[in-house]
Amino acid sequence: MTRTKSILAACLSLALVSSSLGAAPSAMAQTLRPADGLKARTDAPLTGKFIGFSVLRSSVTPAALKTPARTPYFKPGFANAANKPQKPTASSTLQTMGTELGSQGSTGDLGRYFTGERFQPRTPVAVDAAGAGEAKATLTASASTDKEPVPSAKQTVPAPKTQGVTASLNPWAIAGIAAAAVAVVVGVWTWMRGRQKNSTWENSKSNQDIIALEKARRDNDAKTLGEIKTEARGRQTRMDERIANARSAGQKDIELKEGKTMKVKDAEAFAAFDGLAAARAELNENAVSADPKARVGGELPATWQGRLGGLDAQASQAGFEGNLALQLKTMGGELARQDQAASKYEKDFSNFNKYVPGLFGGRLKDMEARGRSDLSAFQASEIQAEKATFVKFNTAMRGRVSGRLAGKDAEYQGHLSRLEDLNQAADGTLKSAVDMARQVDKDLADMARHEHARAYNLMLAAQNERVEVPVYDKNGRQIGTDIEDHSATYKALVASETAEAQASAASARAGVKALSTIIPLLHKDPVLKKEGLTFALPSNANTRVGSGGSVFFDFWMPASWNFFATMFSESQANQARGSFAPIKGGLESVMSEVQSRQASEQRWTAKRIDQVLDHEMSQAGKGG
């Protein structure tokens, strides 16, 4: 009975193996029928009943159940399927089962083979052995009809079906590719946009004016330049009026001649183009023309120089400044008009710049550069030259008037004397002391800033003196960890900040030492005593300034040793700056008061001089 149960279990296991591998032989499908109460473990539907059977070892051969070998099963996620467990083929399973029956006899439990694991524990299944003869005959007949089994060494096994492996891209590579694609698209779009804007310029009337303007400038043709100026500025004015009307009416288009329309945005571009053409025409006309009425600069600088020089000589001899003052007044008006014109040209170029592409600017960019070059030449050769001439002769004229007033007007003499004293104080020792105090304050602030940066880098250096890093073998496998010192970079920064702090401290100490000598001299200054300002001066400049840290110790000693010392140095710098603040504040307050009194005297004396010049100009006007 025990042997029968074992054989029955083996056959049941065989059926389960066949169902798991697929394509069970038709003979087995017709012979093996599950008993009542047992669930068939096969994919093919089986009908009928059986109550048991017996199997001879000689009849259970690979040919009896000729089942084609299936593709080995690979668990998804394994890169090398050959190293993973595989389901056995039917032939190998049956051969091993026969060997087990021969060696173990009735004790063999062939039901353990259904998963491919030879000795997997399994609960025995009790099966009635009645009717074993019918099963034996059926299996024997089935075995006799099969062909001779092919030795396992000669069997052709299909290649394993591995799952497709998809190469994973580095996210940075994907980002780089995407960025490159975006850059290409943006570059093409920028190029097309620049080309379109340049095409608009080349087809404009303003471009034609510029071509004619360049030729007229080469030929020194002031008349043609004037005509271009008038025409371009007229077009700009008319276009600006149409744009303003369209905007006030809430329209997006402006009406042109012959029923044509233009978008407001395009009209603004053409108005900017006309502004550039008009500005360049005016500037170039000013450069080649000698007619004061046509030139935006009016009289030539050389004309003013000669005219004012002659009048200045006459005024010095006659003691009468009326004629010179009138010409200087006229020249002042011309200078004001030149400044207004320069501002207008700058606005024209700025409006034109709105339509110049940043990249692929082409001819538009060149036109703006040429226009700004014309403006720079006008400012240097016309405006600045005439301003220098004006200042020269105006200063000389007012000085002569002031001298005559001082000789005959005691009140004016008193104000002038006080003004000269205040000028001396404001530009002398007091100014030096104030400048020095401001430099000391800046040095102390720099010292504190460098000490703070030094402390921060020391903290980072201390954190990186002992860094645990992984150690790998030649195959890239981590085999342990090691301790490394990564603080060298931070210590170098610490040393640099220390050197800067020391330099600032040295400069501050030098300034404090110099002030210790200057402040006592200010207390003895006669002007400050006369003005009653010595009480606001600081008594001394005693401020202790530390020397900062040591570059040697910062770089070569452990960072943690110097961290707290650095914090102390920063605190010292801040304390020194705080103690120096009253010294700096006292000097600045005295300087502010001196400058206020100085400005008051300047206004009084200037007003008195203007009264004299107005009177003489009125006399010169009547005499003319």
Coordinates of C-alpha atoms in Angstrom, one line a residue:
M1 CA 0.0 0.0 0.0
T2 CA 2.9 2.4 0.8
R3 CA 4.5 1.8 -2.5
T4 CA 1.2 2.3 -4.3
K5 CA 0.7 5.6 -2.6
S6 CA 4.1 6.8 -3.6
I7 CA 3.6 5.8 -7.2
L8 CA 0.3 7.6 -7.3
A9 CA 1.9 10.7 -5.8
A10 CA 4.6 10.5 -8.5
C11 CA 2.1 10.3 -11.3
L12 CA 0.1 13.2 -9.9
S13 CA 3.3 15.3 -9.7
L14 CA 4.0 14.3 -13.3
A15 CA 0.6 15.7 -14.3
L16 CA 1.3 18.9 -12.4
V17 CA 4.8 19.3 -14.1
S18 CA 3.3 18.7 -17.5
S19 CA 0.5 21.3 -16.9
S20 CA 3.1 23.9 -15.7
L21 CA 5.3 23.3 -18.7
G22 CA 2.4 23.2 -21.2
A23 CA 1.6 21.0 -24.2
A24 CA 0.9 17.7 -22.3
P25 CA 0.7 14.6 -24.5
S26 CA -2.7 13.6 -25.8
A27 CA -2.2 10.1 -24.3
M28 CA -1.8 11.5 -20.8
A29 CA -4.7 13.9 -21.3
Q30 CA -6.9 10.8 -22.1
T31 CA -5.6 8.5 -19.4
L32 CA -4.8 10.6 -16.3
R33 CA -8.1 11.7 -14.7
P34 CA -8.2 13.4 -11.3
A35 CA -10.0 11.6 -8.6
D36 CA -13.2 12.9 -7.0
G37 CA -12.5 15.7 -4.6
L38 CA -9.1 16.7 -6.1
K39 CA -8.6 19.8 -8.3
A40 CA -6.7 19.2 -11.5
R41 CA -3.4 21.1 -11.7
T42 CA -3.3 21.3 -15.5
D43 CA -4.2 23.8 -18.1
A44 CA -6.0 21.3 -20.3
P45 CA -9.5 20.3 -19.3
L46 CA -9.8 16.7 -18.0
T47 CA -13.1 14.8 -17.6
G48 CA -14.0 11.5 -16.0
K49 CA -12.7 9.8 -12.8
F50 CA -10.1 7.4 -11.8
I51 CA -9.5 5.7 -8.5
G52 CA -5.8 4.9 -8.8
F53 CA -3.2 3.4 -11.0
S54 CA 0.2 1.7 -10.8
V55 CA 3.2 2.7 -12.9
L56 CA 6.2 0.5 -13.8
R57 CA 9.6 2.1 -13.8
S58 CA 10.4 0.8 -17.3
S59 CA 7.2 2.4 -18.7
V60 CA 7.8 5.9 -17.4
T61 CA 10.3 7.2 -19.9
P62 CA 10.9 10.7 -21.6
A63 CA 9.2 9.3 -24.7
A64 CA 6.0 8.4 -22.8
L65 CA 5.4 12.1 -22.1
K66 CA 7.0 13.9 -25.0
T67 CA 6.8 17.5 -23.9
P68 CA 8.6 20.2 -25.8
A69 CA 11.0 22.2 -23.8
R70 CA 9.8 25.7 -23.0
T71 CA 11.8 28.9 -22.8
P72 CA 13.5 29.2 -19.4
Y73 CA 11.7 31.6 -17.1
F74 CA 13.6 34.7 -16.0
K75 CA 12.4 36.9 -13.3
P76 CA 12.1 40.5 -14.5
G77 CA 14.8 42.8 -13.2
F78 CA 17.7 40.3 -13.5
A79 CA 20.3 41.4 -16.0
N80 CA 21.9 37.9 -16.3
A81 CA 19.2 35.2 -16.7
A82 CA 21.7 32.4 -16.9
N83 CA 22.5 32.8 -13.2
K84 CA 18.9 32.5 -12.0
P85 CA 16.9 29.4 -11.2
Q86 CA 15.0 27.8 -14.2
K87 CA 12.1 25.4 -14.5
P88 CA 13.3 21.9 -15.5
T89 CA 12.2 20.3 -18.8
A90 CA 9.9 17.3 -18.8
S91 CA 12.6 14.9 -20.1
S92 CA 15.1 15.8 -17.4
T93 CA 12.4 15.6 -14.7
L94 CA 11.2 12.1 -15.8
Q95 CA 14.8 10.8 -16.0
T96 CA 15.5 12.1 -12.5
M97 CA 12.2 10.6 -11.2
G98 CA 13.1 7.2 -12.6
T99 CA 16.5 7.3 -11.0
E100 CA 14.9 8.3 -7.6
L101 CA 12.5 5.3 -7.8
G102 CA 15.3 2.9 -8.5
S103 CA 17.5 4.2 -5.7
Q104 CA 14.9 4.9 -3.0
G105 CA 12.2 2.4 -3.8
S106 CA 9.0 2.8 -2.0
T107 CA 10.5 5.6 0.2
G108 CA 10.9 8.0 -2.7
D109 CA 8.4 10.9 -2.9
L110 CA 8.3 12.1 -6.5
G111 CA 5.7 14.7 -5.7
R112 CA 8.5 17.0 -4.6
Y113 CA 9.5 17.6 -8.3
F114 CA 6.6 19.8 -9.3
T115 CA 8.5 23.0 -8.6
G116 CA 11.9 21.8 -9.8
E117 CA 13.2 21.5 -6.2
R118 CA 14.2 18.0 -5.5
F119 CA 13.6 17.8 -1.7
Q120 CA 10.9 20.3 -1.1
P121 CA 8.7 19.2 1.8
R122 CA 5.3 18.1 0.8
T123 CA 2.3 16.7 2.6
P124 CA 1.5 13.2 1.3
V125 CA -1.8 12.8 -0.6
A126 CA -3.7 9.6 0.0
V127 CA -5.0 8.0 -3.2
D128 CA -7.0 4.8 -3.8
A129 CA -4.8 2.4 -5.8
A130 CA -7.7 0.4 -7.3
G131 CA -7.8 0.3 -11.1
A132 CA -4.0 0.5 -11.5
G133 CA -4.0 -2.1 -14.3
E134 CA -5.9 0.2 -16.7
A135 CA -3.5 3.0 -16.1
K136 CA -0.5 0.7 -16.6
A137 CA -1.8 -0.6 -20.0
T138 CA -2.6 2.9 -21.2
L139 CA 0.8 4.3 -20.3
T140 CA 2.6 1.3 -21.8
A141 CA 0.7 1.7 -25.1
S142 CA 1.5 5.4 -25.1
A143 CA 5.2 4.7 -24.5
S144 CA 5.3 2.2 -27.3
T145 CA 3.9 4.6 -29.9
D146 CA 6.4 7.4 -29.1
K147 CA 9.7 7.8 -30.9
E148 CA 13.0 7.1 -29.3
P149 CA 13.9 10.0 -27.0
V150 CA 16.7 12.3 -28.0
P151 CA 19.6 12.3 -25.5
S152 CA 19.6 15.5 -23.5
A153 CA 23.0 16.4 -24.8
K154 CA 21.7 16.5 -28.4
Q155 CA 18.5 18.3 -27.7
T156 CA 18.0 21.7 -29.3
V157 CA 17.0 24.2 -26.7
P158 CA 15.6 27.5 -27.9
A159 CA 17.5 30.6 -27.0
P160 CA 16.3 32.2 -23.8
K161 CA 13.8 35.0 -24.3
T162 CA 15.2 37.8 -22.2
Q163 CA 13.2 41.0 -21.5
G164 CA 14.2 44.0 -23.5
V165 CA 16.8 46.2 -21.8
T166 CA 16.2 49.9 -22.2
A167 CA 19.3 52.1 -21.8
S168 CA 18.7 54.7 -19.2
L169 CA 20.0 58.2 -20.0
N170 CA 21.7 60.4 -17.5
P171 CA 19.3 63.2 -16.3
W172 CA 22.1 65.7 -16.8
A173 CA 22.6 64.5 -20.3
I174 CA 18.9 64.9 -21.0
A175 CA 19.0 68.4 -19.5
G176 CA 22.0 69.2 -21.7
I177 CA 20.3 68.0 -24.8
A178 CA 17.2 69.9 -24.0
A179 CA 19.2 73.1 -23.2
A180 CA 21.1 72.7 -26.5
A181 CA 17.8 72.3 -28.4
V182 CA 16.3 75.3 -26.7
A183 CA 19.5 77.3 -27.5
V184 CA 19.3 76.3 -31.1
V185 CA 15.6 77.3 -31.3
V186 CA 16.2 80.6 -29.5
G187 CA 19.3 81.3 -31.7
V188 CA 17.3 80.7 -34.9
W189 CA 14.4 82.8 -33.7
T190 CA 16.8 85.6 -32.6
W191 CA 18.5 85.6 -36.0
M192 CA 15.2 85.7 -37.9
R193 CA 14.0 88.5 -35.7
G194 CA 17.2 90.5 -36.2
R195 CA 17.0 89.9 -39.9
Q196 CA 13.4 91.0 -40.0
K197 CA 14.1 94.3 -38.2
N198 CA 17.1 95.0 -40.4
S199 CA 15.0 94.4 -43.4
T200 CA 12.4 96.9 -42.1
W201 CA 15.2 99.4 -41.7
E202 CA 16.7 98.9 -45.1
N203 CA 13.3 99.4 -46.8
S204 CA 12.6 102.6 -44.9
K205 CA 12.9 106.2 -46.1
S206 CA 15.2 106.9 -43.1
N207 CA 17.8 104.4 -44.5
Q208 CA 17.7 106.3 -47.8
D209 CA 18.3 109.5 -45.9
I210 CA 21.3 108.0 -44.1
I211 CA 22.9 106.9 -47.4
A212 CA 22.5 110.5 -48.8
L213 CA 23.7 111.9 -45.4
E214 CA 26.9 109.9 -45.5
K215 CA 27.7 111.1 -49.0
A216 CA 26.9 114.8 -48.1
R217 CA 29.2 114.5 -45.1
R218 CA 32.0 113.3 -47.3
D219 CA 31.4 116.2 -49.7
N220 CA 31.0 118.7 -46.8
D221 CA 27.6 119.6 -48.3
A222 CA 25.9 121.5 -45.5
K223 CA 22.9 122.4 -47.7
T224 CA 22.0 118.8 -48.4
L225 CA 22.5 117.9 -44.8
G226 CA 20.1 120.7 -43.8
E227 CA 17.5 119.4 -46.3
I228 CA 17.7 115.9 -44.9
K229 CA 17.4 117.2 -41.4
T230 CA 14.3 119.2 -42.2
E231 CA 12.6 116.3 -44.1
A232 CA 13.4 113.6 -41.5
R233 CA 12.4 115.7 -38.6
G234 CA 9.1 116.6 -40.3
R235 CA 8.3 113.0 -40.9
Q236 CA 9.0 112.2 -37.3
T237 CA 6.8 115.0 -36.1
R238 CA 3.8 114.0 -38.3
M239 CA 4.2 110.4 -37.3
D240 CA 4.3 111.2 -33.6
E241 CA 1.1 113.2 -34.1
R242 CA -0.7 110.3 -35.8
I243 CA 0.5 107.9 -33.0
A244 CA -0.8 110.3 -30.3
N245 CA -4.2 110.6 -32.0
A246 CA -4.5 106.9 -32.5
R247 CA -3.7 106.2 -28.8
S248 CA -6.1 108.8 -27.6
A249 CA -8.8 107.2 -29.7
G250 CA -7.9 103.7 -28.5
Q251 CA -7.1 102.6 -32.0
K252 CA -4.4 100.1 -32.9
D253 CA -3.8 101.4 -36.4
I254 CA -3.1 104.8 -37.9
E255 CA -4.4 106.2 -41.2
L256 CA -1.9 107.0 -43.9
K257 CA -2.4 108.5 -47.3
E258 CA -4.5 106.9 -50.0
G259 CA -6.6 105.0 -47.4
K260 CA -3.6 102.9 -46.2
T261 CA -3.2 102.0 -42.6
M262 CA -0.3 101.0 -40.3
K263 CA -0.1 99.4 -36.9
V264 CA 0.8 101.8 -34.1
K265 CA 3.8 99.6 -33.2
D266 CA 5.2 99.8 -36.7
A267 CA 4.6 103.5 -36.8
E268 CA 6.6 104.0 -33.6
A269 CA 9.5 102.1 -35.2
F270 CA 9.5 104.3 -38.3
A271 CA 9.3 107.4 -36.1
A272 CA 12.4 106.3 -34.2
F273 CA 14.1 105.7 -37.5
D274 CA 13.3 109.2 -38.6
G275 CA 14.6 110.6 -35.3
L276 CA 17.9 108.9 -35.8
A277 CA 18.2 110.3 -39.4
A278 CA 17.2 113.8 -38.3
A279 CA 19.7 113.8 -35.3
R280 CA 22.6 112.6 -37.4
A281 CA 21.8 115.2 -40.1
E282 CA 21.8 118.0 -37.6
L283 CA 25.0 116.9 -36.0
N284 CA 26.8 116.5 -39.3
E285 CA 25.5 119.8 -40.5
N286 CA 26.9 121.4 -37.4
A287 CA 30.2 119.8 -38.1
V288 CA 30.6 121.1 -41.7
S289 CA 28.7 124.4 -41.6
A290 CA 30.0 127.8 -40.5
D291 CA 26.6 129.5 -40.5
P292 CA 25.6 130.2 -36.9
K293 CA 21.9 130.3 -38.0
A294 CA 22.1 126.8 -39.5
R295 CA 24.3 125.3 -36.9
V296 CA 22.7 123.8 -33.8
G297 CA 25.8 124.9 -31.8
G298 CA 25.5 128.5 -33.0
E299 CA 28.8 130.3 -33.2
L300 CA 31.9 128.4 -33.7
P301 CA 34.1 127.9 -30.6
A302 CA 36.9 129.7 -32.3
T303 CA 34.7 132.7 -33.0
W304 CA 33.8 132.9 -29.3
Q305 CA 37.4 132.6 -28.2
G306 CA 38.5 135.5 -30.4
R307 CA 35.5 137.7 -29.6
L308 CA 35.7 137.3 -25.9
G309 CA 39.4 137.7 -25.8
G310 CA 39.2 141.2 -27.4
L311 CA 36.4 142.3 -25.1
D312 CA 38.2 141.0 -22.0
A313 CA 41.3 143.1 -22.9
Q314 CA 39.1 146.2 -23.3
A315 CA 37.4 145.6 -20.0
S316 CA 40.7 145.3 -18.2
Q317 CA 41.9 148.6 -19.6
A318 CA 38.7 150.6 -19.2
G319 CA 37.5 149.1 -15.9
F320 CA 34.1 148.6 -17.6
E321 CA 32.7 145.1 -18.0
G322 CA 29.3 145.9 -19.7
N323 CA 30.2 144.7 -23.2
L324 CA 32.0 141.6 -22.1
A325 CA 29.1 140.7 -19.7
L326 CA 26.6 141.0 -22.6
Q327 CA 28.5 138.7 -24.8
L328 CA 29.0 136.2 -21.9
K329 CA 25.3 136.3 -21.3
T330 CA 24.6 135.5 -25.0
M331 CA 27.1 132.7 -24.9
G332 CA 25.4 131.3 -21.8
G333 CA 22.1 131.1 -23.6
E334 CA 23.8 129.3 -26.5
L335 CA 25.3 126.8 -24.1
A336 CA 21.9 126.1 -22.6
R337 CA 20.5 125.5 -26.1
Q338 CA 23.4 123.1 -26.9
D339 CA 22.7 121.1 -23.7
Q340 CA 19.0 120.9 -24.7
A341 CA 19.9 119.7 -28.2
A342 CA 22.3 117.1 -26.8
S343 CA 19.5 115.8 -24.6
K344 CA 17.2 115.6 -27.5
Y345 CA 19.7 113.6 -29.6
E346 CA 20.3 111.3 -26.7
K347 CA 16.6 110.6 -26.5
D348 CA 16.5 110.0 -30.3
F349 CA 19.2 107.4 -30.0
S350 CA 17.6 105.8 -27.0
N351 CA 14.3 105.4 -28.9
F352 CA 16.1 103.9 -31.9
N353 CA 17.9 101.5 -29.6
K354 CA 14.6 99.9 -28.7
Y355 CA 14.5 98.5 -32.2
V356 CA 18.1 97.3 -32.3
P357 CA 18.4 93.6 -31.7
G358 CA 20.8 92.6 -28.9
L359 CA 22.2 89.9 -31.2
F360 CA 22.5 90.0 -34.9
G361 CA 22.0 93.8 -34.8
G362 CA 23.5 94.2 -38.2
R363 CA 23.1 97.6 -39.8
L364 CA 20.7 98.8 -37.1
K365 CA 23.5 98.5 -34.5
D366 CA 26.0 100.2 -36.8
M367 CA 23.6 103.1 -37.3
E368 CA 23.2 103.6 -33.6
A369 CA 26.9 103.5 -33.0
R370 CA 27.5 106.1 -35.7
G371 CA 24.9 108.4 -34.3
R372 CA 26.4 108.2 -30.8
S373 CA 29.8 108.9 -32.3
D374 CA 28.5 112.0 -33.9
L375 CA 27.0 113.1 -30.6
S376 CA 30.3 112.5 -28.7
A377 CA 32.2 114.6 -31.2
F378 CA 29.7 117.4 -30.9
Q379 CA 29.9 117.4 -27.1
A380 CA 33.7 117.3 -27.1
S381 CA 34.5 119.8 -29.9
E382 CA 31.5 122.2 -29.3
I383 CA 29.9 122.1 -25.9
Q384 CA 32.9 121.4 -23.7
A385 CA 35.2 123.7 -25.6
E386 CA 32.8 126.6 -25.3
K387 CA 32.1 125.9 -21.7
A388 CA 35.8 126.1 -20.9
T389 CA 36.0 129.4 -22.7
F390 CA 32.9 130.8 -20.9
V391 CA 34.3 129.8 -17.4
K392 CA 37.7 131.4 -18.2
F393 CA 36.4 134.8 -19.2
N394 CA 33.5 134.9 -16.7
T395 CA 35.8 134.2 -13.8
A396 CA 38.2 136.9 -14.8
M397 CA 35.4 139.4 -15.3
R398 CA 33.8 138.7 -11.9
G399 CA 37.2 138.8 -10.2
R400 CA 37.9 142.3 -11.5
V401 CA 34.5 143.5 -10.3
S402 CA 35.1 141.9 -6.9
G403 CA 38.4 143.7 -6.6
R404 CA 37.0 147.1 -7.4
L405 CA 34.2 146.5 -4.9
A406 CA 36.6 145.5 -2.1
G407 CA 38.6 148.7 -2.7
K408 CA 35.6 151.1 -2.2
D409 CA 32.9 149.1 -0.3
A410 CA 33.8 148.3 3.4
E411 CA 30.8 146.0 3.8
Y412 CA 31.7 144.0 0.8
Q413 CA 35.3 143.9 2.0
G414 CA 34.2 142.3 5.3
H415 CA 32.1 139.6 3.6
L416 CA 34.9 138.9 1.1
S417 CA 37.5 138.6 3.9
R418 CA 35.4 136.2 5.8
L419 CA 34.7 134.2 2.7
E420 CA 38.4 133.8 2.0
D421 CA 39.0 132.7 5.6
L422 CA 36.2 130.1 5.4
N423 CA 37.6 128.9 2.0
Q424 CA 41.0 128.4 3.6
A425 CA 39.5 126.5 6.5
A426 CA 37.3 124.3 4.3
D427 CA 40.1 123.5 1.9
G428 CA 43.0 123.3 4.4
T429 CA 43.7 121.4 7.6
L430 CA 40.1 120.8 8.5
K431 CA 39.4 119.1 5.2
S432 CA 42.5 116.9 5.6
A433 CA 41.3 115.9 9.1
V434 CA 37.8 115.0 7.9
D435 CA 39.1 113.0 5.0
M436 CA 41.5 111.1 7.3
A437 CA 38.7 110.4 9.8
R438 CA 36.5 109.0 7.1
Q439 CA 39.3 106.8 5.9
V440 CA 40.0 105.5 9.4
D441 CA 36.3 104.6 9.8
K442 CA 36.3 102.8 6.4
D443 CA 39.5 100.9 7.4
L444 CA 37.9 99.8 10.7
A445 CA 34.7 98.7 8.9
D446 CA 36.9 96.7 6.4
M447 CA 38.8 95.1 9.2
A448 CA 35.6 93.9 10.9
R449 CA 34.3 92.6 7.6
H450 CA 37.5 90.7 6.9
E451 CA 37.5 89.3 10.4
H452 CA 34.0 88.1 10.0
A453 CA 34.8 86.4 6.7
R454 CA 37.9 84.9 8.4
A455 CA 35.8 83.4 11.2
Y456 CA 33.3 82.0 8.7
N457 CA 36.1 80.3 6.7
L458 CA 37.7 79.0 9.9
M459 CA 34.4 77.4 10.8
L460 CA 34.3 75.7 7.4
A461 CA 37.9 74.7 7.7
A462 CA 37.3 73.1 11.1
Q463 CA 34.4 71.2 9.7
N464 CA 36.5 69.8 6.9
E465 CA 39.7 68.9 8.8
R466 CA 38.4 65.3 9.3
V467 CA 36.2 64.2 6.5
E468 CA 35.1 60.5 6.3
V469 CA 35.4 59.4 2.7
P470 CA 34.6 55.9 1.2
V471 CA 37.5 53.7 0.0
Y472 CA 36.9 51.5 -3.1
D473 CA 38.9 48.6 -4.6
K474 CA 39.9 48.4 -8.2
N475 CA 36.5 46.9 -9.1
G476 CA 34.7 49.9 -7.7
R477 CA 33.3 48.2 -4.6
Q478 CA 33.4 50.1 -1.3
I479 CA 35.7 48.3 1.1
G480 CA 35.8 50.8 3.9
T481 CA 36.3 54.4 4.8
D482 CA 39.2 56.8 5.5
I483 CA 39.7 60.2 7.1
E484 CA 41.0 63.0 5.0
D485 CA 41.8 66.7 5.5
H486 CA 39.8 68.9 3.1
S487 CA 40.4 72.2 4.9
A488 CA 43.3 73.5 2.7
T489 CA 41.1 75.6 0.5
Y490 CA 39.3 77.2 3.4
K491 CA 42.5 77.8 5.2
A492 CA 43.9 79.6 2.2
L493 CA 40.8 81.9 2.2
V494 CA 41.3 82.4 5.9
A495 CA 44.9 83.5 5.3
S496 CA 43.8 85.9 2.6
E497 CA 41.1 87.5 4.9
T498 CA 43.7 87.7 7.7
A499 CA 46.1 89.6 5.5
E500 CA 43.4 92.0 4.4
A501 CA 42.3 92.5 8.0
Q502 CA 45.9 93.2 9.0
A503 CA 46.3 95.8 6.1
S504 CA 43.1 97.6 7.1
A505 CA 44.2 97.6 10.8
A506 CA 47.6 99.0 9.9
S507 CA 46.0 101.8 7.8
A508 CA 43.5 102.6 10.6
R509 CA 46.4 102.8 13.2
A510 CA 48.3 105.2 10.9
G511 CA 45.3 107.4 10.4
V512 CA 44.6 107.5 14.2
K513 CA 48.2 108.4 14.8
A514 CA 48.1 111.3 12.2
L515 CA 44.8 112.6 13.7
S516 CA 46.4 112.7 17.1
T517 CA 48.8 115.3 15.7
I518 CA 46.2 117.2 13.6
I519 CA 43.4 117.6 16.1
P520 CA 45.5 119.8 18.5
L521 CA 46.4 122.0 15.6
L522 CA 42.7 122.5 14.7
H523 CA 42.1 123.7 18.3
K524 CA 44.6 126.5 17.6
D525 CA 43.3 127.4 14.2
P526 CA 42.5 131.2 14.1
V527 CA 39.6 130.9 11.7
L528 CA 37.9 128.2 13.8
K529 CA 38.5 130.2 16.9
K530 CA 37.1 133.4 15.3
E531 CA 34.1 131.5 14.1
G532 CA 33.7 129.9 17.6
L533 CA 33.8 126.3 16.3
T534 CA 36.7 124.8 18.4
F535 CA 34.3 123.6 21.1
A536 CA 32.8 121.1 18.6
L537 CA 36.2 119.6 17.8
P538 CA 37.1 116.2 19.4
S539 CA 39.6 116.5 22.2
N540 CA 41.9 113.8 20.9
A541 CA 42.0 110.7 18.7
N542 CA 42.9 108.1 21.2
T543 CA 41.5 104.9 19.7
R544 CA 43.1 101.5 20.2
V545 CA 43.1 99.3 17.1
G546 CA 44.0 95.7 17.3
S547 CA 46.4 94.0 14.9
G548 CA 44.2 91.1 13.8
G549 CA 45.2 87.4 13.5
S550 CA 48.3 85.7 12.2
V551 CA 48.5 84.3 8.7
F552 CA 51.0 81.7 9.8
F553 CA 48.8 80.3 12.5
D554 CA 45.6 80.5 10.4
F555 CA 47.1 78.4 7.7
W556 CA 49.2 75.8 9.6
M557 CA 47.4 75.4 12.9
P558 CA 44.1 73.6 13.4
A559 CA 41.2 75.9 12.5
S560 CA 39.3 75.2 15.7
W561 CA 42.2 76.8 17.7
N562 CA 41.8 80.2 15.9
F563 CA 38.0 80.3 15.6
F564 CA 37.3 82.0 18.9
A565 CA 40.3 84.2 18.6
T566 CA 38.9 85.5 15.3
M567 CA 35.5 86.3 16.9
F568 CA 37.4 88.3 19.5
S569 CA 39.3 90.2 16.7
E570 CA 36.0 91.0 14.9
S571 CA 34.6 92.3 18.2
Q572 CA 37.7 94.4 18.8
A573 CA 37.3 96.0 15.3
N574 CA 33.7 96.8 15.9
Q575 CA 34.5 98.3 19.3
A576 CA 37.3 100.4 17.9
R577 CA 35.0 101.7 15.2
G578 CA 32.4 102.5 17.8
S579 CA 34.8 104.4 20.0
F580 CA 36.1 106.3 16.9
A581 CA 32.7 107.4 15.8
P582 CA 32.5 110.5 18.1
I583 CA 35.9 111.7 16.7
K584 CA 34.7 111.4 13.1
G585 CA 31.3 112.9 14.0
G586 CA 32.9 115.9 15.7
L587 CA 35.2 116.7 12.7
E588 CA 32.3 116.3 10.2
S589 CA 30.0 118.6 12.2
V590 CA 32.6 121.4 12.2
M591 CA 33.2 121.0 8.5
S592 CA 29.5 121.1 7.8
E593 CA 29.1 124.3 9.7
V594 CA 32.1 125.9 7.9
Q595 CA 30.6 124.9 4.5
S596 CA 27.3 126.4 5.4
R597 CA 28.8 129.7 6.4
Q598 CA 31.0 129.6 3.3
A599 CA 27.9 129.2 1.0
S600 CA 26.1 132.0 2.7
E601 CA 29.0 134.4 2.1
Q602 CA 29.3 133.2 -1.5
R603 CA 25.7 134.0 -2.2
W604 CA 26.1 137.5 -0.6
T605 CA 29.2 138.5 -2.6
A606 CA 27.8 136.9 -5.9
K607 CA 24.6 139.0 -5.5
R608 CA 26.6 142.1 -5.0
I609 CA 28.8 141.4 -8.1
D610 CA 25.7 140.7 -10.2
Q611 CA 24.2 144.1 -9.3
V612 CA 27.3 145.8 -10.6
L613 CA 27.3 143.8 -13.9
D614 CA 23.6 144.3 -14.5
H615 CA 24.2 148.1 -14.2
E616 CA 27.1 148.0 -16.6
M617 CA 25.3 145.8 -19.1
S618 CA 22.4 148.3 -19.1
Q619 CA 24.8 151.1 -19.8
A620 CA 26.5 149.1 -22.6
G621 CA 23.1 148.4 -24.1
K622 CA 22.1 152.0 -24.1
G623 CA 25.4 153.0 -25.5
G624 CA 25.1 150.5 -28.3

